[in-house]
Amino acid sequence: MKSILSRGAFLAVAILCLVLTADSFPATGAAGRVEEASGSVWVERGGGRRAIGRSAAIHYGDTLITGKDGRIRFTLTDAGSFTLESDTSVSIDELFEEAEDEPMVLRMAAGYLWARVSRLSSSPRRLEIHTPTVIAGVRGTEFELAAAADGSAAMAVDEGSVEMAVDGETLLVDKGSMAEVDADTGKGSLAPAPERRRRDWMAWRAERAVRLPDRLPMVIERAAAKVSRMERELSVLGGSVFGKADDLAGALEDTRAALGKKGSKAALRQARLAAGKAGLALRREVRAYRRALNRLRVDVNFARTLEHSLETAGDRVPPETAALLRGRLAETLQTGDRLILEARQLRERVIGLFRSLYRTTGGQATDKRPAGKKAGAAPR
């Protein structure tokens, strides 16, 4: 039987590697594959973009992008089947292999997604989809989700139910219902869903895109304010991760000291128990950090779509106003990029700490993974 030290230390390090890993720690296995692709479809991976087609592997950290004529259908092993229509960008966050109760996360700043998520007894993992205004938590359901250029979102559920977290509240969207979230108010409303053949998501998105140029100052300011809030939240959560990492470092140091004292089995048992508890505490902090980091990333991606909207608005935005908005977006994106860099620096510091602690255990936890478990690259 593995010791508490081995299990606790491995769990903590695996969680940190999976949450905070960037491009220097690429995925070792596929998250799914492309079933069909037509028109302009790309994948962003490792800082580059290339076309992607049928049967191609999809990895944790990939961003799938469709152009104006693009469409892609793909499967994710632990989630289900998905379809993206034109002008959509979806990022696949890293997966917590060692924690089945940790959700798989997709991020969609704008676009359309259809999903059929199966609930299998052997795979209880939940799926979360983050848009600029909602977090949809799903398991065992079929639904359509659209995110407009102004940040508004709408969902229609055809099987099962979906929990939508909206501005601190939760909407339960059951089969046959539709929820719409207004970007201006941040509030959601429920109504009976139209028959699927009568839903026109392209028209719904186009209507909001047409109105966006006149509303860009308000929408851009709102996006900037969200990134500022996430900056404060991530500062607090990052400090908590460091604090719990230090706690685990101390607990493992105590365990190493106990290992050097022959015959002190009670002290060793207590030290291992403390290390296991410290690992679980760190895992909880990393979970909170991961969720906040996903929210930041979708907000940053949304700000980039607003950059494009501003550049294509033409004379509907006065030149002086456009210049001010460009500056505001540049400042916002600079903040977002800095926070993402800080997350990578946090990863490097913590992983370095745990690698050092691995060496103190004589390699018991080093380079060991459960069969079939794979680390994931961080999303872009």
mmCIF file of C-alpha atoms in Angstrom:
data_model
loop_
_atom_site.group_PDB
_atom_site.id
_atom_site.type_symbol
_atom_site.label_atom_id
_atom_site.label_comp_id
_atom_site.label_asym_id
_atom_site.label_seq_id
_atom_site.Cartn_x
_atom_site.Cartn_y
_atom_site.Cartn_z
ATOM 1 C CA MET A 1 0.000 0.000 0.000
ATOM 2 C CA LYS A 2 1.303 3.469 -0.868
ATOM 3 C CA SER A 3 2.090 5.723 2.045
ATOM 4 C CA ILE A 4 0.053 8.804 2.882
ATOM 5 C CA LEU A 5 3.142 10.808 1.955
ATOM 6 C CA SER A 6 3.297 9.318 -1.535
ATOM 7 C CA ARG A 7 -0.404 9.794 -2.200
ATOM 8 C CA GLY A 8 -0.628 13.278 -0.702
ATOM 9 C CA ALA A 9 2.564 14.551 -2.308
ATOM 10 C CA PHE A 10 1.704 13.079 -5.708
ATOM 11 C CA LEU A 11 -1.809 14.505 -5.624
ATOM 12 C CA ALA A 12 -0.607 17.996 -4.780
ATOM 13 C CA VAL A 13 2.117 18.022 -7.427
ATOM 14 C CA ALA A 14 -0.095 16.488 -10.105
ATOM 15 C CA ILE A 15 -2.804 19.049 -9.459
ATOM 16 C CA LEU A 16 -0.318 21.914 -9.655
ATOM 17 C CA CYS A 17 1.277 20.578 -12.831
ATOM 18 C CA LEU A 18 -2.118 20.225 -14.489
ATOM 19 C CA VAL A 19 -3.464 23.593 -13.368
ATOM 20 C CA LEU A 20 -0.457 25.804 -13.907
ATOM 21 C CA THR A 21 1.376 24.042 -16.734
ATOM 22 C CA ALA A 22 2.168 26.182 -19.759
ATOM 23 C CA ASP A 23 3.608 25.455 -23.195
ATOM 24 C CA SER A 24 6.862 24.123 -21.722
ATOM 25 C CA PHE A 25 4.841 21.181 -20.362
ATOM 26 C CA PRO A 26 2.942 19.930 -23.455
ATOM 27 C CA ALA A 27 0.117 17.412 -23.336
ATOM 28 C CA THR A 28 1.201 13.787 -23.553
ATOM 29 C CA GLY A 29 -2.089 12.502 -24.946
ATOM 30 C CA ALA A 30 -5.148 13.590 -26.868
ATOM 31 C CA ALA A 31 -8.309 14.922 -25.250
ATOM 32 C CA GLY A 32 -10.391 13.944 -28.277
ATOM 33 C CA ARG A 33 -10.499 14.105 -32.041
ATOM 34 C CA VAL A 34 -12.115 15.867 -34.980
ATOM 35 C CA GLU A 35 -15.011 13.925 -36.510
ATOM 36 C CA GLU A 36 -15.864 16.344 -39.340
ATOM 37 C CA ALA A 37 -14.547 19.701 -40.536
ATOM 38 C CA SER A 38 -15.501 21.930 -43.442
ATOM 39 C CA GLY A 39 -14.549 25.400 -44.598
ATOM 40 C CA SER A 40 -11.988 27.438 -42.682
ATOM 41 C CA VAL A 41 -11.109 25.630 -39.445
ATOM 42 C CA TRP A 42 -7.904 26.068 -37.454
ATOM 43 C CA VAL A 43 -6.295 24.964 -34.228
ATOM 44 C CA GLU A 44 -4.035 27.179 -32.123
ATOM 45 C CA ARG A 45 -1.451 25.160 -30.246
ATOM 46 C CA GLY A 46 1.928 26.053 -28.787
ATOM 47 C CA GLY A 47 1.762 29.630 -30.037
ATOM 48 C CA GLY A 48 1.050 28.700 -33.669
ATOM 49 C CA ARG A 49 -2.035 28.311 -35.838
ATOM 50 C CA ARG A 50 -2.658 25.702 -38.515
ATOM 51 C CA ALA A 51 -5.539 24.146 -40.408
ATOM 52 C CA ILE A 52 -7.145 21.100 -38.831
ATOM 53 C CA GLY A 53 -9.227 18.397 -40.468
ATOM 54 C CA ARG A 54 -11.035 15.126 -39.947
ATOM 55 C CA SER A 55 -9.470 12.564 -37.584
ATOM 56 C CA ALA A 56 -6.963 15.073 -36.194
ATOM 57 C CA ALA A 57 -6.190 14.794 -32.491
ATOM 58 C CA ILE A 58 -7.351 17.515 -30.098
ATOM 59 C CA HIS A 59 -5.211 18.255 -27.042
ATOM 60 C CA TYR A 60 -5.785 19.984 -23.730
ATOM 61 C CA GLY A 61 -4.894 23.630 -24.199
ATOM 62 C CA ASP A 62 -5.966 23.715 -27.866
ATOM 63 C CA THR A 63 -8.101 26.531 -29.229
ATOM 64 C CA LEU A 64 -10.429 25.564 -32.092
ATOM 65 C CA ILE A 65 -11.387 28.392 -34.456
ATOM 66 C CA THR A 66 -13.899 28.512 -37.308
ATOM 67 C CA GLY A 67 -13.978 31.183 -40.011
ATOM 68 C CA LYS A 68 -17.014 32.655 -41.722
ATOM 69 C CA ASP A 69 -17.531 29.441 -43.719
ATOM 70 C CA GLY A 70 -16.165 27.065 -41.079
ATOM 71 C CA ARG A 71 -17.820 24.233 -39.185
ATOM 72 C CA ILE A 72 -16.311 21.501 -37.014
ATOM 73 C CA ARG A 73 -17.690 18.510 -35.138
ATOM 74 C CA PHE A 74 -15.470 16.873 -32.528
ATOM 75 C CA THR A 75 -15.570 14.560 -29.534
ATOM 76 C CA LEU A 76 -13.865 14.887 -26.158
ATOM 77 C CA THR A 77 -13.182 11.578 -24.458
ATOM 78 C CA ASP A 78 -14.427 12.515 -20.986
ATOM 79 C CA ALA A 79 -17.258 14.802 -22.105
ATOM 80 C CA GLY A 80 -19.170 14.070 -25.324
ATOM 81 C CA SER A 81 -19.807 15.437 -28.814
ATOM 82 C CA PHE A 82 -19.629 19.079 -29.879
ATOM 83 C CA THR A 83 -20.259 21.185 -32.972
ATOM 84 C CA LEU A 84 -18.966 24.702 -33.613
ATOM 85 C CA GLU A 85 -20.512 26.842 -36.327
ATOM 86 C CA SER A 86 -18.975 29.838 -38.122
ATOM 87 C CA ASP A 87 -16.999 32.609 -36.396
ATOM 88 C CA THR A 88 -16.489 30.656 -33.178
ATOM 89 C CA SER A 89 -13.464 30.225 -30.939
ATOM 90 C CA VAL A 90 -13.391 27.589 -28.176
ATOM 91 C CA SER A 91 -10.432 26.800 -25.914
ATOM 92 C CA ILE A 92 -10.081 23.474 -24.095
ATOM 93 C CA ASP A 93 -8.633 23.889 -20.633
ATOM 94 C CA GLU A 94 -6.295 21.365 -19.063
ATOM 95 C CA LEU A 95 -7.984 18.339 -17.487
ATOM 96 C CA PHE A 96 -7.485 17.262 -13.867
ATOM 97 C CA GLU A 97 -6.803 13.574 -14.477
ATOM 98 C CA GLU A 98 -6.161 12.765 -10.822
ATOM 99 C CA ALA A 99 -9.421 14.335 -9.626
ATOM 100 C CA GLU A 100 -12.517 12.957 -11.320
ATOM 101 C CA ASP A 101 -14.775 15.447 -9.556
ATOM 102 C CA GLU A 102 -12.883 18.335 -11.152
ATOM 103 C CA PRO A 103 -14.696 19.607 -14.270
ATOM 104 C CA MET A 104 -13.426 19.779 -17.806
ATOM 105 C CA VAL A 105 -13.582 23.436 -18.882
ATOM 106 C CA LEU A 106 -14.228 24.990 -22.289
ATOM 107 C CA ARG A 107 -13.989 28.730 -22.902
ATOM 108 C CA MET A 108 -15.993 30.497 -25.634
ATOM 109 C CA ALA A 109 -15.614 34.270 -25.953
ATOM 110 C CA ALA A 110 -18.021 34.437 -28.910
ATOM 111 C CA GLY A 111 -19.737 32.012 -31.265
ATOM 112 C CA TYR A 112 -22.075 29.005 -31.299
ATOM 113 C CA LEU A 113 -21.695 25.570 -29.751
ATOM 114 C CA TRP A 114 -23.926 22.497 -29.799
ATOM 115 C CA ALA A 115 -23.159 19.798 -27.245
ATOM 116 C CA ARG A 116 -24.356 16.336 -26.329
ATOM 117 C CA VAL A 117 -22.758 15.450 -23.014
ATOM 118 C CA SER A 118 -23.178 11.870 -21.847
ATOM 119 C CA ARG A 119 -23.295 10.914 -18.190
ATOM 120 C CA LEU A 120 -21.523 7.607 -17.814
ATOM 121 C CA SER A 121 -21.155 5.825 -14.507
ATOM 122 C CA SER A 122 -17.469 5.278 -15.297
ATOM 123 C CA SER A 123 -16.884 8.980 -16.044
ATOM 124 C CA PRO A 124 -18.612 11.279 -13.549
ATOM 125 C CA ARG A 125 -16.646 14.312 -14.687
ATOM 126 C CA ARG A 126 -18.646 17.493 -15.131
ATOM 127 C CA LEU A 127 -18.269 19.953 -17.991
ATOM 128 C CA GLU A 128 -18.142 23.710 -17.553
ATOM 129 C CA ILE A 129 -18.392 26.199 -20.406
ATOM 130 C CA HIS A 130 -17.272 29.753 -19.682
ATOM 131 C CA THR A 131 -18.498 32.733 -21.732
ATOM 132 C CA PRO A 132 -18.014 36.425 -20.885
ATOM 133 C CA THR A 133 -21.279 36.489 -18.902
ATOM 134 C CA VAL A 134 -22.098 32.913 -17.812
ATOM 135 C CA ILE A 135 -20.585 29.685 -16.551
ATOM 136 C CA ALA A 136 -22.656 26.717 -17.690
ATOM 137 C CA GLY A 137 -22.300 23.520 -15.639
ATOM 138 C CA VAL A 138 -23.533 20.442 -17.496
ATOM 139 C CA ARG A 139 -23.628 16.673 -17.166
ATOM 140 C CA GLY A 140 -25.789 14.322 -19.199
ATOM 141 C CA THR A 141 -27.562 16.785 -21.462
ATOM 142 C CA GLU A 142 -27.985 18.144 -24.984
ATOM 143 C CA PHE A 143 -28.053 21.878 -25.571
ATOM 144 C CA GLU A 144 -27.138 24.801 -27.804
ATOM 145 C CA LEU A 145 -25.174 27.797 -26.526
ATOM 146 C CA ALA A 146 -24.512 31.084 -28.298
ATOM 147 C CA ALA A 147 -22.322 33.997 -27.201
ATOM 148 C CA ALA A 148 -22.759 37.306 -29.019
ATOM 149 C CA ALA A 149 -20.155 39.924 -29.877
ATOM 150 C CA ASP A 150 -21.427 42.186 -27.074
ATOM 151 C CA GLY A 151 -21.061 39.462 -24.420
ATOM 152 C CA SER A 152 -24.720 38.405 -24.292
ATOM 153 C CA ALA A 153 -25.428 34.674 -24.096
ATOM 154 C CA ALA A 154 -28.363 32.378 -24.838
ATOM 155 C CA MET A 155 -28.936 28.666 -24.322
ATOM 156 C CA ALA A 156 -31.641 26.186 -25.310
ATOM 157 C CA VAL A 157 -31.744 22.773 -23.600
ATOM 158 C CA ASP A 158 -33.154 19.748 -25.444
ATOM 159 C CA GLU A 159 -32.230 16.987 -22.985
ATOM 160 C CA GLY A 160 -31.374 17.013 -19.304
ATOM 161 C CA SER A 161 -30.677 20.309 -17.566
ATOM 162 C CA VAL A 162 -27.942 22.923 -17.294
ATOM 163 C CA GLU A 163 -26.960 25.149 -14.380
ATOM 164 C CA MET A 164 -26.018 28.647 -15.498
ATOM 165 C CA ALA A 165 -24.069 30.811 -13.056
ATOM 166 C CA VAL A 166 -24.968 34.414 -13.869
ATOM 167 C CA ASP A 167 -23.699 37.373 -11.847
ATOM 168 C CA GLY A 168 -23.575 35.400 -8.599
ATOM 169 C CA GLU A 169 -26.923 33.681 -9.149
ATOM 170 C CA THR A 170 -27.784 30.281 -10.619
ATOM 171 C CA LEU A 171 -30.384 29.608 -13.291
ATOM 172 C CA LEU A 172 -31.532 26.022 -13.793
ATOM 173 C CA VAL A 173 -32.366 25.532 -17.467
ATOM 174 C CA ASP A 174 -34.438 22.371 -17.884
ATOM 175 C CA LYS A 175 -35.364 20.413 -20.997
ATOM 176 C CA GLY A 176 -37.529 22.498 -23.312
ATOM 177 C CA SER A 177 -36.398 25.796 -21.786
ATOM 178 C CA MET A 178 -34.279 28.650 -23.046
ATOM 179 C CA ALA A 179 -32.217 31.120 -21.016
ATOM 180 C CA GLU A 180 -30.978 34.466 -22.258
ATOM 181 C CA VAL A 181 -28.463 36.649 -20.419
ATOM 182 C CA ASP A 182 -28.276 40.340 -21.255
ATOM 183 C CA ALA A 183 -24.715 41.669 -21.258
ATOM 184 C CA ASP A 184 -25.783 45.146 -20.130
ATOM 185 C CA THR A 185 -27.666 44.085 -17.014
ATOM 186 C CA GLY A 186 -25.904 40.773 -16.361
ATOM 187 C CA LYS A 187 -29.304 39.263 -15.591
ATOM 188 C CA GLY A 188 -30.781 36.100 -17.033
ATOM 189 C CA SER A 189 -34.341 35.223 -18.006
ATOM 190 C CA LEU A 190 -36.070 31.912 -18.724
ATOM 191 C CA ALA A 191 -38.671 31.126 -21.385
ATOM 192 C CA PRO A 192 -39.937 28.101 -23.333
ATOM 193 C CA ALA A 193 -37.456 27.181 -26.056
ATOM 194 C CA PRO A 194 -38.616 27.359 -29.688
ATOM 195 C CA GLU A 195 -38.509 24.138 -31.678
ATOM 196 C CA ARG A 196 -34.969 23.464 -32.750
ATOM 197 C CA ARG A 197 -35.720 23.952 -36.443
ATOM 198 C CA ARG A 198 -37.087 27.414 -35.661
ATOM 199 C CA ARG A 199 -34.021 28.632 -33.794
ATOM 200 C CA ASP A 200 -31.860 31.014 -35.783
ATOM 201 C CA TRP A 201 -28.677 31.530 -33.795
ATOM 202 C CA MET A 202 -26.917 33.269 -36.671
ATOM 203 C CA ALA A 203 -29.650 35.905 -36.750
ATOM 204 C CA TRP A 204 -29.525 36.245 -32.961
ATOM 205 C CA ARG A 205 -25.778 36.888 -33.090
ATOM 206 C CA ALA A 206 -25.999 39.158 -36.141
ATOM 207 C CA GLU A 207 -28.633 41.356 -34.516
ATOM 208 C CA ARG A 208 -26.335 42.085 -31.583
ATOM 209 C CA ALA A 209 -23.278 42.506 -33.792
ATOM 210 C CA VAL A 210 -25.063 45.189 -35.830
ATOM 211 C CA ARG A 211 -25.841 47.183 -32.680
ATOM 212 C CA LEU A 212 -22.390 46.764 -31.159
ATOM 213 C CA PRO A 213 -20.499 49.683 -32.798
ATOM 214 C CA ASP A 214 -22.807 52.231 -31.160
ATOM 215 C CA ARG A 215 -22.321 50.530 -27.787
ATOM 216 C CA LEU A 216 -18.578 49.860 -27.934
ATOM 217 C CA PRO A 217 -17.573 52.479 -25.318
ATOM 218 C CA MET A 218 -19.837 50.888 -22.709
ATOM 219 C CA VAL A 219 -18.971 47.292 -23.655
ATOM 220 C CA ILE A 220 -15.220 47.957 -23.672
ATOM 221 C CA GLU A 221 -15.346 49.727 -20.310
ATOM 222 C CA ARG A 222 -17.290 46.811 -18.838
ATOM 223 C CA ALA A 223 -14.731 44.324 -20.181
ATOM 224 C CA ALA A 224 -11.878 46.394 -18.755
ATOM 225 C CA ALA A 225 -13.558 46.550 -15.350
ATOM 226 C CA LYS A 226 -13.947 42.747 -15.298
ATOM 227 C CA VAL A 227 -10.257 42.216 -15.976
ATOM 228 C CA SER A 228 -9.433 44.661 -13.173
ATOM 229 C CA ARG A 229 -11.647 42.682 -10.778
ATOM 230 C CA MET A 230 -9.968 39.449 -11.822
ATOM 231 C CA GLU A 231 -6.578 41.051 -11.200
ATOM 232 C CA ARG A 232 -7.529 41.646 -7.579
ATOM 233 C CA GLU A 233 -9.064 38.184 -7.160
ATOM 234 C CA LEU A 234 -6.101 36.357 -8.680
ATOM 235 C CA SER A 235 -3.723 38.304 -6.457
ATOM 236 C CA VAL A 236 -5.506 36.979 -3.377
ATOM 237 C CA LEU A 237 -5.868 33.426 -4.694
ATOM 238 C CA GLY A 238 -2.268 33.286 -5.872
ATOM 239 C CA GLY A 239 -1.130 34.298 -2.401
ATOM 240 C CA SER A 240 -3.225 31.482 -0.941
ATOM 241 C CA VAL A 241 -1.650 28.952 -3.311
ATOM 242 C CA PHE A 242 1.813 30.062 -2.241
ATOM 243 C CA GLY A 243 0.828 29.891 1.434
ATOM 244 C CA LYS A 244 -0.524 26.348 1.160
ATOM 245 C CA ALA A 245 2.504 25.305 -0.869
ATOM 246 C CA ASP A 246 4.730 26.548 1.933
ATOM 247 C CA ASP A 247 2.609 24.588 4.426
ATOM 248 C CA LEU A 248 3.086 21.421 2.392
ATOM 249 C CA ALA A 249 6.801 22.127 2.078
ATOM 250 C CA GLY A 250 7.068 22.333 5.850
ATOM 251 C CA ALA A 251 5.036 19.148 6.332
ATOM 252 C CA LEU A 252 7.214 17.215 3.908
ATOM 253 C CA GLU A 253 10.348 18.566 5.575
ATOM 254 C CA ASP A 254 9.017 17.249 8.876
ATOM 255 C CA THR A 255 8.397 13.896 7.198
ATOM 256 C CA ARG A 256 11.966 13.762 5.925
ATOM 257 C CA ALA A 257 13.217 14.499 9.415
ATOM 258 C CA ALA A 258 11.001 11.743 10.842
ATOM 259 C CA LEU A 259 12.302 9.274 8.258
ATOM 260 C CA GLY A 260 15.807 9.901 9.565
ATOM 261 C CA LYS A 261 14.840 8.924 13.094
ATOM 262 C CA LYS A 262 14.862 5.148 13.302
ATOM 263 C CA GLY A 263 12.201 3.613 15.501
ATOM 264 C CA SER A 264 10.023 6.726 15.668
ATOM 265 C CA LYS A 265 7.044 5.196 13.847
ATOM 266 C CA ALA A 266 4.427 7.350 15.593
ATOM 267 C CA ALA A 267 6.217 10.554 14.596
ATOM 268 C CA LEU A 268 6.552 9.337 11.013
ATOM 269 C CA ARG A 269 2.868 8.408 10.881
ATOM 270 C CA GLN A 270 1.867 11.851 12.151
ATOM 271 C CA ALA A 271 4.194 13.597 9.711
ATOM 272 C CA ARG A 272 2.771 11.655 6.768
ATOM 273 C CA LEU A 273 -0.778 12.435 7.872
ATOM 274 C CA ALA A 274 0.075 16.142 8.098
ATOM 275 C CA ALA A 275 1.602 16.040 4.609
ATOM 276 C CA GLY A 276 -1.528 14.397 3.214
ATOM 277 C CA LYS A 277 -3.759 17.044 4.790
ATOM 278 C CA ALA A 278 -1.506 19.829 3.519
ATOM 279 C CA GLY A 279 -1.701 18.365 0.016
ATOM 280 C CA LEU A 280 -5.502 18.362 0.110
ATOM 281 C CA ALA A 281 -5.574 21.956 1.384
ATOM 282 C CA LEU A 282 -3.296 23.032 -1.445
ATOM 283 C CA ARG A 283 -5.498 21.197 -3.940
ATOM 284 C CA ARG A 284 -8.524 23.221 -2.804
ATOM 285 C CA GLU A 285 -6.658 26.502 -3.278
ATOM 286 C CA VAL A 286 -5.452 25.467 -6.730
ATOM 287 C CA ARG A 287 -9.025 24.636 -7.758
ATOM 288 C CA ALA A 288 -10.183 28.133 -6.854
ATOM 289 C CA TYR A 289 -7.191 29.617 -8.666
ATOM 290 C CA ARG A 290 -7.917 27.551 -11.775
ATOM 291 C CA ARG A 291 -11.534 28.683 -11.930
ATOM 292 C CA ALA A 292 -10.582 32.337 -11.598
ATOM 293 C CA LEU A 293 -7.849 31.935 -14.194
ATOM 294 C CA ASN A 294 -10.382 30.498 -16.649
ATOM 295 C CA ARG A 295 -12.645 33.489 -16.086
ATOM 296 C CA LEU A 296 -9.740 35.824 -16.720
ATOM 297 C CA ARG A 297 -8.783 34.010 -19.916
ATOM 298 C CA VAL A 298 -12.263 34.226 -21.389
ATOM 299 C CA ASP A 299 -12.398 37.924 -20.459
ATOM 300 C CA VAL A 300 -9.058 38.537 -22.175
ATOM 301 C CA ASN A 301 -10.204 36.648 -25.279
ATOM 302 C CA PHE A 302 -13.398 38.715 -25.284
ATOM 303 C CA ALA A 303 -11.335 41.918 -25.140
ATOM 304 C CA ARG A 304 -9.453 40.713 -28.219
ATOM 305 C CA THR A 305 -12.737 40.226 -30.089
ATOM 306 C CA LEU A 306 -13.684 43.784 -29.122
ATOM 307 C CA GLU A 307 -10.432 44.978 -30.693
ATOM 308 C CA HIS A 308 -11.587 43.455 -33.977
ATOM 309 C CA SER A 309 -15.070 44.946 -33.588
ATOM 310 C CA LEU A 310 -13.547 48.386 -33.009
ATOM 311 C CA GLU A 311 -11.340 48.156 -36.091
ATOM 312 C CA THR A 312 -14.288 47.140 -38.291
ATOM 313 C CA ALA A 313 -16.723 49.716 -36.883
ATOM 314 C CA GLY A 314 -15.657 52.353 -39.399
ATOM 315 C CA ASP A 315 -17.115 55.838 -39.049
ATOM 316 C CA ARG A 316 -19.737 54.666 -36.563
ATOM 317 C CA VAL A 317 -17.131 55.356 -33.888
ATOM 318 C CA PRO A 318 -15.641 58.895 -34.026
ATOM 319 C CA PRO A 319 -11.835 58.909 -34.486
ATOM 320 C CA GLU A 320 -11.172 60.553 -31.112
ATOM 321 C CA THR A 321 -13.373 58.022 -29.335
ATOM 322 C CA ALA A 322 -11.799 55.139 -31.255
ATOM 323 C CA ALA A 323 -8.326 56.265 -30.174
ATOM 324 C CA LEU A 324 -9.363 56.347 -26.521
ATOM 325 C CA LEU A 325 -10.980 52.915 -26.800
ATOM 326 C CA ARG A 326 -7.874 51.440 -28.426
ATOM 327 C CA GLY A 327 -5.833 52.733 -25.523
ATOM 328 C CA ARG A 328 -8.254 51.281 -22.992
ATOM 329 C CA LEU A 329 -8.198 47.886 -24.709
ATOM 330 C CA ALA A 330 -4.409 47.927 -24.972
ATOM 331 C CA GLU A 331 -4.165 48.610 -21.237
ATOM 332 C CA THR A 332 -6.661 45.842 -20.483
ATOM 333 C CA LEU A 333 -4.878 43.290 -22.656
ATOM 334 C CA GLN A 334 -1.537 44.258 -21.142
ATOM 335 C CA THR A 335 -2.969 43.595 -17.677
ATOM 336 C CA GLY A 336 -4.418 40.270 -18.806
ATOM 337 C CA ASP A 337 -1.170 39.141 -20.402
ATOM 338 C CA ARG A 338 0.726 40.123 -17.257
ATOM 339 C CA LEU A 339 -1.621 38.076 -15.075
ATOM 340 C CA ILE A 340 -1.204 35.056 -17.333
ATOM 341 C CA LEU A 341 2.569 35.472 -17.145
ATOM 342 C CA GLU A 342 2.337 35.691 -13.351
ATOM 343 C CA ALA A 343 0.370 32.421 -13.385
ATOM 344 C CA ARG A 344 3.212 30.796 -15.290
ATOM 345 C CA GLN A 345 5.748 32.194 -12.843
ATOM 346 C CA LEU A 346 3.619 30.849 -9.995
ATOM 347 C CA ARG A 347 3.683 27.462 -11.665
ATOM 348 C CA GLU A 348 7.444 27.497 -12.061
ATOM 349 C CA ARG A 349 8.029 28.442 -8.432
ATOM 350 C CA VAL A 350 5.627 25.859 -7.033
ATOM 351 C CA ILE A 351 6.660 23.025 -9.350
ATOM 352 C CA GLY A 352 10.301 23.773 -8.554
ATOM 353 C CA LEU A 353 9.477 23.565 -4.852
ATOM 354 C CA PHE A 354 7.764 20.201 -5.226
ATOM 355 C CA ARG A 355 10.508 18.761 -7.404
ATOM 356 C CA SER A 356 12.951 19.664 -4.662
ATOM 357 C CA LEU A 357 10.680 18.003 -2.120
ATOM 358 C CA TYR A 358 10.423 14.911 -4.330
ATOM 359 C CA ARG A 359 14.168 14.530 -4.041
ATOM 360 C CA THR A 360 13.908 14.514 -0.256
ATOM 361 C CA THR A 361 11.589 11.479 -0.417
ATOM 362 C CA GLY A 362 14.128 9.364 -2.299
ATOM 363 C CA GLY A 363 12.129 9.509 -5.543
ATOM 364 C CA GLN A 364 9.056 7.738 -4.165
ATOM 365 C CA ALA A 365 6.727 10.243 -5.832
ATOM 366 C CA THR A 366 9.004 11.264 -8.684
ATOM 367 C CA ASP A 367 8.052 10.493 -12.276
ATOM 368 C CA LYS A 368 5.111 8.296 -11.307
ATOM 369 C CA ARG A 369 1.638 8.604 -12.802
ATOM 370 C CA PRO A 370 -1.350 6.280 -12.609
ATOM 371 C CA ALA A 371 -1.785 4.243 -15.781
ATOM 372 C CA GLY A 372 -3.455 6.238 -18.500
ATOM 373 C CA LYS A 373 -3.104 9.588 -16.711
ATOM 374 C CA LYS A 374 -1.765 12.464 -18.751
ATOM 375 C CA ALA A 375 -0.689 15.996 -17.964
ATOM 376 C CA GLY A 376 -2.299 18.799 -19.914
ATOM 377 C CA ALA A 377 -0.879 21.969 -21.425
ATOM 378 C CA ALA A 378 -2.244 25.254 -20.198
ATOM 379 C CA PRO A 379 -4.876 26.948 -22.345
ATOM 380 C CA ARG A 380 -4.078 30.003 -24.363
#
